[in-house]
Short mmCIF file of C-alpha atoms in Angstrom, two decimals:
data_model
loop_
_atom_site.label_atom_id
_atom_site.label_comp_id
_atom_site.label_asym_id
_atom_site.label_seq_id
_atom_site.Cartn_x
_atom_site.Cartn_y
_atom_site.Cartn_z
CA MET O 1 -6.11 -8.15 -25.94
CA PRO O 2 -2.79 -6.90 -27.43
CA ARG O 3 -2.63 -3.33 -28.66
CA PRO O 4 -3.52 -3.06 -32.36
CA ASP O 5 -0.10 -1.57 -33.21
CA SER O 6 1.95 -3.89 -31.02
CA ALA O 7 3.05 -6.65 -33.47
CA GLU O 8 6.49 -5.16 -34.18
CA ARG O 9 6.97 -4.27 -30.51
CA ASN O 10 6.05 -7.79 -29.41
CA GLN O 11 8.77 -9.31 -31.57
CA ALA O 12 11.42 -7.44 -29.58
CA MET O 13 10.12 -8.76 -26.24
CA THR O 14 11.74 -11.76 -24.62
CA HIS O 15 9.40 -12.29 -21.63
CA THR O 16 5.72 -13.26 -21.38
CA VAL O 17 2.94 -12.90 -18.83
CA ARG O 18 3.65 -16.54 -17.92
CA ASP O 19 7.20 -15.54 -16.94
CA VAL O 20 5.81 -12.87 -14.61
CA LEU O 21 3.50 -15.45 -13.03
CA HIS O 22 6.37 -17.85 -12.41
CA ALA O 23 8.51 -15.05 -10.96
CA LEU O 24 5.78 -14.11 -8.47
CA HIS O 25 5.27 -17.80 -7.65
CA ARG O 26 8.96 -18.12 -6.80
CA ILE O 27 9.10 -14.89 -4.79
CA SER O 28 6.06 -15.93 -2.75
CA ARG O 29 7.45 -19.45 -2.23
CA GLY O 30 4.55 -21.08 -4.00
CA ARG O 31 1.62 -19.00 -2.75
CA VAL O 32 0.44 -17.78 -6.16
CA VAL O 33 -2.48 -19.44 -7.96
CA VAL O 34 -1.01 -21.33 -10.92
CA GLU O 35 -3.58 -24.05 -11.53
CA ALA O 36 -7.35 -23.65 -11.54
CA ALA O 37 -7.61 -26.15 -8.71
CA ASP O 38 -5.74 -23.75 -6.45
CA LEU O 39 -8.69 -21.40 -6.74
CA LEU O 40 -11.69 -23.68 -7.22
CA PHE O 41 -10.94 -26.07 -4.39
CA SER O 42 -9.44 -23.60 -1.92
CA ASN O 43 -6.07 -25.34 -1.98
CA ASN O 44 -4.39 -21.97 -1.60
CA ALA O 45 -4.65 -20.32 1.84
CA CYS O 46 -4.05 -16.91 0.26
CA VAL O 47 -7.31 -17.13 -1.71
CA VAL O 48 -9.43 -15.50 0.94
CA THR O 49 -12.66 -13.51 1.00
CA LYS O 50 -12.62 -10.36 3.12
CA THR O 51 -15.82 -8.78 4.32
CA SER O 52 -17.14 -6.26 6.81
CA HIS O 53 -20.55 -7.90 6.24
CA ILE O 54 -21.76 -4.86 4.32
CA PRO O 55 -24.11 -6.35 1.71
CA GLY O 56 -22.44 -6.72 -1.68
CA LYS O 57 -19.05 -5.34 -0.61
CA ALA O 58 -17.04 -8.50 0.07
CA VAL O 59 -13.98 -9.13 -2.13
CA THR O 60 -11.97 -12.30 -2.72
CA GLU O 61 -8.22 -12.04 -3.05
CA LEU O 62 -6.78 -13.92 -6.01
CA PRO O 63 -2.97 -14.07 -5.78
CA GLY O 64 -1.89 -14.39 -9.39
CA LEU O 65 -3.20 -13.47 -12.82
CA VAL O 66 -6.59 -11.76 -12.61
CA VAL O 67 -6.92 -10.41 -16.16
CA GLY O 68 -4.75 -11.30 -19.16
CA ARG O 69 -3.34 -14.12 -21.25
CA LEU O 70 -0.27 -16.10 -20.23
CA ASP O 71 1.34 -16.13 -23.68
CA ASP O 72 1.17 -12.37 -24.26
CA ALA O 73 4.53 -10.65 -24.57
CA VAL O 74 5.71 -8.26 -21.86
CA GLY O 75 7.86 -5.20 -22.47
CA LYS O 76 7.07 -3.05 -19.41
CA VAL O 77 5.79 -3.83 -15.91
CA GLY O 78 4.11 -1.39 -13.53
CA LEU O 79 3.99 -1.81 -9.75
CA VAL O 80 0.94 -0.37 -7.97
CA MET O 81 -0.37 -0.42 -4.41
CA SER O 82 -4.13 0.14 -4.92
CA LEU O 83 -5.58 0.13 -8.42
CA THR O 84 -7.68 3.06 -9.67
CA GLU O 85 -8.61 4.43 -13.07
CA ASN O 86 -5.74 6.93 -12.76
CA PHE O 87 -3.21 4.11 -12.72
CA ILE O 88 -4.92 2.32 -15.61
CA GLU O 89 -4.82 5.50 -17.68
CA LEU O 90 -1.15 6.13 -16.86
CA ALA O 91 -0.23 2.53 -17.64
CA GLY O 92 -2.05 2.76 -20.96
CA ALA O 93 -0.29 6.00 -21.86
CA LEU O 94 3.12 4.49 -21.00
CA GLU O 95 2.35 1.27 -22.93
CA ILE O 96 2.83 -0.82 -19.78
CA ASP O 97 1.86 -4.43 -20.48
CA VAL O 98 1.54 -5.79 -16.93
CA LEU O 99 0.35 -4.22 -13.69
CA ILE O 100 1.19 -5.95 -10.41
CA VAL O 101 -1.20 -4.63 -7.78
CA HIS O 102 -0.74 -5.21 -4.05
CA HIS O 103 -4.20 -4.68 -2.62
CA PRO O 104 -7.22 -6.74 -3.75
CA VAL O 105 -9.05 -5.52 -6.83
CA ALA O 106 -12.75 -5.59 -7.67
CA ASP O 107 -14.87 -4.75 -10.68
CA ALA O 108 -15.88 -1.08 -10.75
CA ALA O 109 -14.29 -0.28 -7.37
CA SER O 110 -10.79 -0.52 -8.86
CA SER O 111 -11.60 0.61 -12.39
CA GLY O 112 -13.55 3.82 -12.44
CA GLY O 113 -16.99 2.27 -12.02
CA VAL O 114 -16.69 0.04 -15.09
CA LEU O 115 -15.67 -3.58 -15.58
CA LEU O 116 -12.01 -4.40 -14.97
CA ARG O 117 -11.72 -6.66 -17.99
CA ASP O 118 -13.22 -4.09 -20.37
CA TYR O 119 -10.98 -1.29 -19.10
CA LEU O 120 -7.74 -3.31 -19.05
CA ASP O 121 -8.41 -4.94 -22.41
CA LEU O 122 -8.78 -1.47 -23.91
CA TYR O 123 -5.07 -0.89 -23.32
CA GLY O 124 -3.88 -4.51 -23.58
CA ILE O 125 -2.91 -4.67 -19.89
CA SER O 126 -2.55 -7.87 -17.90
CA LEU O 127 -3.23 -7.60 -14.17
CA PHE O 128 -1.73 -9.50 -11.25
CA GLU O 129 -2.86 -9.33 -7.62
CA PHE O 130 -0.19 -10.03 -4.99
CA HIS O 131 -1.30 -9.22 -1.44
CA GLU O 132 -1.41 -11.87 1.31
CA ALA O 133 0.77 -14.07 -0.89
CA PHE O 134 3.53 -11.45 -0.58
CA HIS O 135 3.07 -10.63 3.11
CA GLY O 136 5.55 -12.42 5.32
CA THR O 137 8.08 -12.97 2.54
CA HIS O 138 10.55 -10.45 3.99
CA PRO O 139 11.12 -8.62 7.32
CA GLY O 140 11.40 -5.19 5.71
CA VAL O 141 8.85 -3.31 7.82
CA SER O 142 10.68 -4.11 11.06
CA TYR O 143 14.07 -3.42 9.44
CA LEU O 144 12.96 0.03 8.26
CA HIS O 145 11.80 0.85 11.80
CA GLY O 146 15.13 -0.14 13.30
CA PHE O 147 14.63 -3.59 14.80
CA VAL O 148 15.03 -7.26 13.94
CA ALA O 149 11.88 -9.37 14.23
CA LYS O 150 12.82 -12.40 16.34
CA THR O 151 9.25 -13.70 16.69
CA ILE O 152 6.58 -13.31 14.00
CA TYR O 153 2.94 -14.14 14.63
CA THR O 154 0.53 -14.44 11.70
CA SER O 155 -3.19 -14.42 12.53
CA TYR O 156 -2.26 -13.89 16.18
CA LEU O 157 -4.38 -16.09 18.49
CA GLY O 158 -6.49 -17.11 15.50
CA ASN O 159 -7.39 -13.55 14.44
CA PRO O 160 -7.05 -13.35 10.61
CA GLY O 161 -4.84 -10.50 9.41
CA VAL O 162 -3.47 -9.71 12.90
CA ASN O 163 0.25 -10.01 12.20
CA VAL O 164 2.53 -9.15 15.12
CA TYR O 165 6.31 -8.75 15.11
CA VAL O 166 8.41 -8.90 18.29
CA GLY O 167 12.10 -8.13 18.17
CA GLU O 168 15.22 -6.32 19.31
CA VAL O 169 16.61 -3.01 18.10
CA LEU O 170 19.38 -2.90 15.51
CA PRO O 171 22.89 -1.71 16.44
CA GLY O 172 22.93 2.07 16.69
CA ILE O 173 19.27 2.33 17.69
CA HIS O 174 19.05 3.32 21.35
CA THR O 175 16.16 5.78 21.61
CA LEU O 176 12.84 6.70 20.02
CA GLY O 177 14.64 9.61 18.42
CA ASP O 178 17.03 7.19 16.70
CA MET O 179 14.05 5.27 15.33
CA CYS O 180 12.32 8.39 14.05
CA GLY O 181 15.49 9.64 12.35
CA ARG O 182 16.03 6.28 10.67
CA VAL O 183 12.49 6.07 9.31
CA GLU O 184 12.48 9.65 8.02
CA ARG O 185 15.87 9.16 6.34
CA LEU O 186 14.95 5.88 4.63
CA MET O 187 11.56 7.20 3.52
CA ASN O 188 13.16 10.41 2.22
CA VAL O 189 10.64 12.52 4.13
CA ARG O 190 12.59 15.70 3.39
CA GLU O 191 11.74 15.31 -0.30
CA GLU O 192 8.04 14.95 0.52
CA ASP O 193 8.22 18.16 2.58
CA GLU O 194 9.82 19.98 -0.35
CA MET O 195 7.23 18.61 -2.79
CA LEU O 196 4.41 19.92 -0.61
CA LEU O 197 5.99 23.36 -0.30
CA ALA O 198 6.47 23.50 -4.08
CA GLU O 199 2.88 22.48 -4.78
CA ARG O 200 1.55 25.04 -2.33
CA ARG O 201 3.48 27.74 -4.19
CA VAL O 202 2.36 26.62 -7.64
CA ARG O 203 -1.28 26.29 -6.63
CA ASN O 204 -1.17 29.38 -4.42
CA ASP O 205 -2.81 27.36 -1.67
CA HIS O 206 -0.97 27.42 1.65
CA GLN O 207 -3.61 25.21 3.28
CA LEU O 208 -3.03 22.31 0.89
CA GLU O 209 -2.10 19.08 2.71
CA GLU O 210 -0.62 15.77 1.53
CA THR O 211 -0.74 12.22 2.93
CA LEU O 212 2.95 11.42 3.40
CA VAL O 213 3.69 14.74 5.08
CA ARG O 214 0.70 14.58 7.44
CA THR O 215 1.42 10.97 8.43
CA LYS O 216 5.10 11.13 9.34
CA VAL O 217 6.53 8.99 12.12
CA GLU O 218 5.19 10.33 15.43
CA ILE O 219 5.92 9.72 19.12
CA LEU O 220 2.66 9.26 21.05
CA LEU O 221 4.12 8.18 24.40
CA GLY O 222 7.69 8.87 25.45
CA SER O 223 10.21 11.35 24.05
CA LYS O 224 13.08 11.38 21.60
CA ASP O 225 15.41 10.45 24.47
CA SER O 226 13.29 7.50 25.68
CA PRO O 227 15.37 4.30 25.57
CA VAL O 228 14.24 1.48 23.29
CA SER O 229 15.34 -2.15 23.48
CA ARG O 230 12.51 -4.64 22.87
CA VAL O 231 9.75 -3.83 20.38
CA VAL O 232 6.34 -5.10 19.31
CA GLN O 233 4.99 -3.91 15.96
CA PHE O 234 1.43 -4.32 14.69
CA ALA O 235 -1.07 -2.84 12.24
CA PRO O 236 -3.82 -1.12 14.26
CA HIS O 237 -6.35 -1.39 11.44
CA SER O 238 -6.05 -5.20 11.62
CA GLY O 239 -7.98 -5.41 14.89
CA PHE O 240 -5.08 -5.47 17.35
CA ASN O 241 -6.51 -4.37 20.70
CA PRO O 242 -5.62 -3.95 24.40
CA ALA O 243 -6.55 -7.55 25.23
CA LEU O 244 -4.15 -8.85 22.55
CA LEU O 245 -1.48 -6.46 23.81
CA GLU O 246 -1.80 -7.88 27.31
CA GLN O 247 -1.46 -11.39 25.91
CA ILE O 248 1.69 -10.42 23.98
CA LEU O 249 3.19 -8.91 27.11
CA ARG O 250 2.56 -12.10 29.05
CA SER O 251 4.66 -13.94 26.48
CA HIS O 252 7.23 -11.13 26.11
CA PRO O 253 7.32 -9.16 29.39
CA ASP O 254 10.49 -7.26 28.42
CA ILE O 255 8.76 -5.26 25.65
CA ASP O 256 9.20 -1.52 26.20
CA THR O 257 7.93 -0.03 22.91
CA LEU O 258 4.85 -0.38 20.70
CA ILE O 259 5.07 0.56 17.02
CA ALA O 260 1.88 1.04 15.01
CA ALA O 261 2.61 0.56 11.31
CA LYS O 262 0.33 0.87 8.27
CA GLY O 263 -2.66 2.37 10.13
CA ARG O 264 -2.11 4.98 12.84
CA LEU O 265 -3.27 5.43 16.42
CA ARG O 266 -4.94 8.53 17.76
CA ARG O 267 -3.65 9.81 21.08
CA ASP O 268 -6.88 8.80 22.81
CA HIS O 269 -6.96 5.29 21.32
CA PRO O 270 -7.56 2.51 23.90
CA LEU O 271 -4.20 0.95 22.99
CA VAL O 272 -2.42 4.20 23.81
CA ARG O 273 -4.28 4.52 27.10
CA LYS O 274 -3.43 0.93 28.00
CA ALA O 275 0.24 1.44 27.06
CA LYS O 276 0.40 4.51 29.30
CA THR O 277 -0.75 2.52 32.32
CA LEU O 278 1.95 -0.05 31.52
CA GLY O 279 4.72 2.52 31.11
CA LEU O 280 5.38 1.70 27.46
CA ASN O 281 6.60 3.89 24.62
CA VAL O 282 4.24 4.22 21.66
CA LEU O 283 5.30 5.21 18.16
CA ASN O 284 3.22 5.81 15.05
CA GLY O 285 5.54 4.43 12.38
CA ASN O 286 5.05 4.45 8.63
CA SER O 287 1.48 4.98 7.50
CA HIS O 288 -0.07 2.85 4.76
CA GLY O 289 0.98 5.58 2.34
CA TYR O 290 4.62 4.48 2.62
CA GLU O 291 3.95 0.81 1.90
CA ILE O 292 4.86 1.22 -1.75
CA TYR O 293 8.46 1.74 -0.57
CA GLU O 294 8.33 -0.94 2.14
CA ASN O 295 6.98 -3.71 -0.09
CA TRP O 296 7.17 -2.83 -3.77
CA MET O 297 10.80 -1.67 -3.81
CA PRO O 298 12.00 -5.11 -2.53
CA LEU O 299 9.64 -6.72 -5.05
CA ALA O 300 11.14 -4.61 -7.84
CA ALA O 301 14.65 -5.67 -6.84
CA ALA O 302 13.62 -9.34 -6.98
CA LEU O 303 11.90 -8.95 -10.35
CA GLU O 304 14.97 -7.24 -11.78
CA SER O 305 16.89 -10.45 -11.09
CA LEU O 306 14.21 -12.85 -12.34
CA LEU O 307 13.06 -10.87 -15.39
CA PRO O 308 16.23 -9.17 -16.65
CA GLY O 309 15.80 -6.41 -19.17
CA ILE O 310 12.19 -5.51 -18.38
CA PRO O 311 11.72 -1.86 -17.31
CA LEU O 312 9.88 -1.69 -13.99
CA TYR O 313 7.79 1.38 -13.21
CA LEU O 314 6.70 2.36 -9.71
CA LEU O 315 3.28 3.97 -10.08
CA ARG O 316 2.86 6.13 -6.99
CA GLU O 317 -0.07 8.01 -5.54
CA ARG O 318 0.09 11.62 -4.48
CA VAL O 319 -3.05 12.39 -2.52
CA THR O 320 -3.72 15.97 -1.47
CA ALA O 321 -6.49 17.85 0.28
CA THR O 322 -7.54 21.41 -0.40
CA LEU O 323 -10.67 23.47 0.19
CA THR O 324 -12.85 23.35 -2.91
CA THR O 325 -13.22 27.13 -2.84
CA GLY O 326 -9.62 27.43 -4.01
CA VAL O 327 -9.52 24.68 -6.64
CA GLY O 328 -8.79 25.48 -10.28
CA THR O 329 -9.26 28.61 -12.33
CA PRO O 330 -12.09 31.13 -11.99
CA GLU O 331 -13.51 29.62 -15.17
CA LEU O 332 -13.57 26.14 -13.62
CA ARG O 333 -15.33 27.43 -10.52
CA GLU O 334 -17.80 29.32 -12.72
CA TYR O 335 -18.49 26.09 -14.61
CA ALA O 336 -19.10 24.27 -11.33
CA ARG O 337 -21.55 26.90 -10.14
CA LEU O 338 -23.36 26.84 -13.51
CA MET O 339 -23.83 23.06 -13.38
CA ALA O 340 -25.00 23.19 -9.77
CA ASP O 341 -27.47 26.03 -10.26
CA THR O 342 -28.94 24.91 -13.59
CA HIS O 343 -28.96 21.13 -13.07
CA LEU O 344 -28.14 19.84 -9.60
CA LEU O 345 -30.31 22.25 -7.60
CA THR O 346 -33.35 22.31 -9.88
CA SER O 347 -36.56 20.51 -9.02
CA LYS O 348 -36.71 18.69 -12.37
CA ALA O 349 -35.88 15.00 -12.25
CA PRO O 350 -33.05 14.01 -14.62
CA LYS O 351 -34.13 12.26 -17.81
#
């Protein structure tokens, strides 16, 4: 529902939630759910249920409006990768009217354990989901890593979600070192390094770690001087495996470099071992943490053209890890110990 104090603000707005829906429909080339039939009768291939077959944990992607009313006015739009209560709270505080979320959302899991509709209605926020409907709309991931995708496989050999890109390096990219330098420059990794150093100083915690710093581009096989010409890129968390690699190489025998993007490979991963026997380079490219730049910055540029005048906010995560023994003030740690000793470690059952 609209915010109670939003009547005057709404009058100054020129766009609606419906306009956002139509913009996403155009950007996705018609993949967004616009009519109920697209959802109810599975006319849209991007309406897909994903499951690990863990009871009760499946989720269905709904590309389009998940929560909200089409005629509501829109003054601010927020772009998010994975929805959590932190983003809902920030959007509410900033009076953002629409959140466009990349990854699928689910009641409670994406909204602090409570119902999505209740939480979003509290702040008058409309929510769009835009995942598989957006994938494949641009070749940005390969471009950022320094190559042009000449052949793109979606659901490679009938495996859902296994998207594979085969291509040739861009001018000026000759070695793995060139690729690494390009990725780090475009992702502004130096700034992430400086942010981590600053936070360590402020928190007086020199063991504190952060996602984007710990998951930089990394050479697993080869060296900075190893030549690169023909590349295959894949997401290792999608199920790409040595058998699929062998099949790709039968179709493209001139491949010399593997790039893992989104998820990352460990050095002892079967794909790395297989690549070593084949004499291939292996590179861990951008982790999933960098996808907000890879995907949502191009989306923002497109929305700026289609919805002129609407401020677009990039709502970013900063995920850190620190030992709990060094978190907060002495008073906070004393509080934690008090709650543990007097409630969590007692033999009395909670009422």
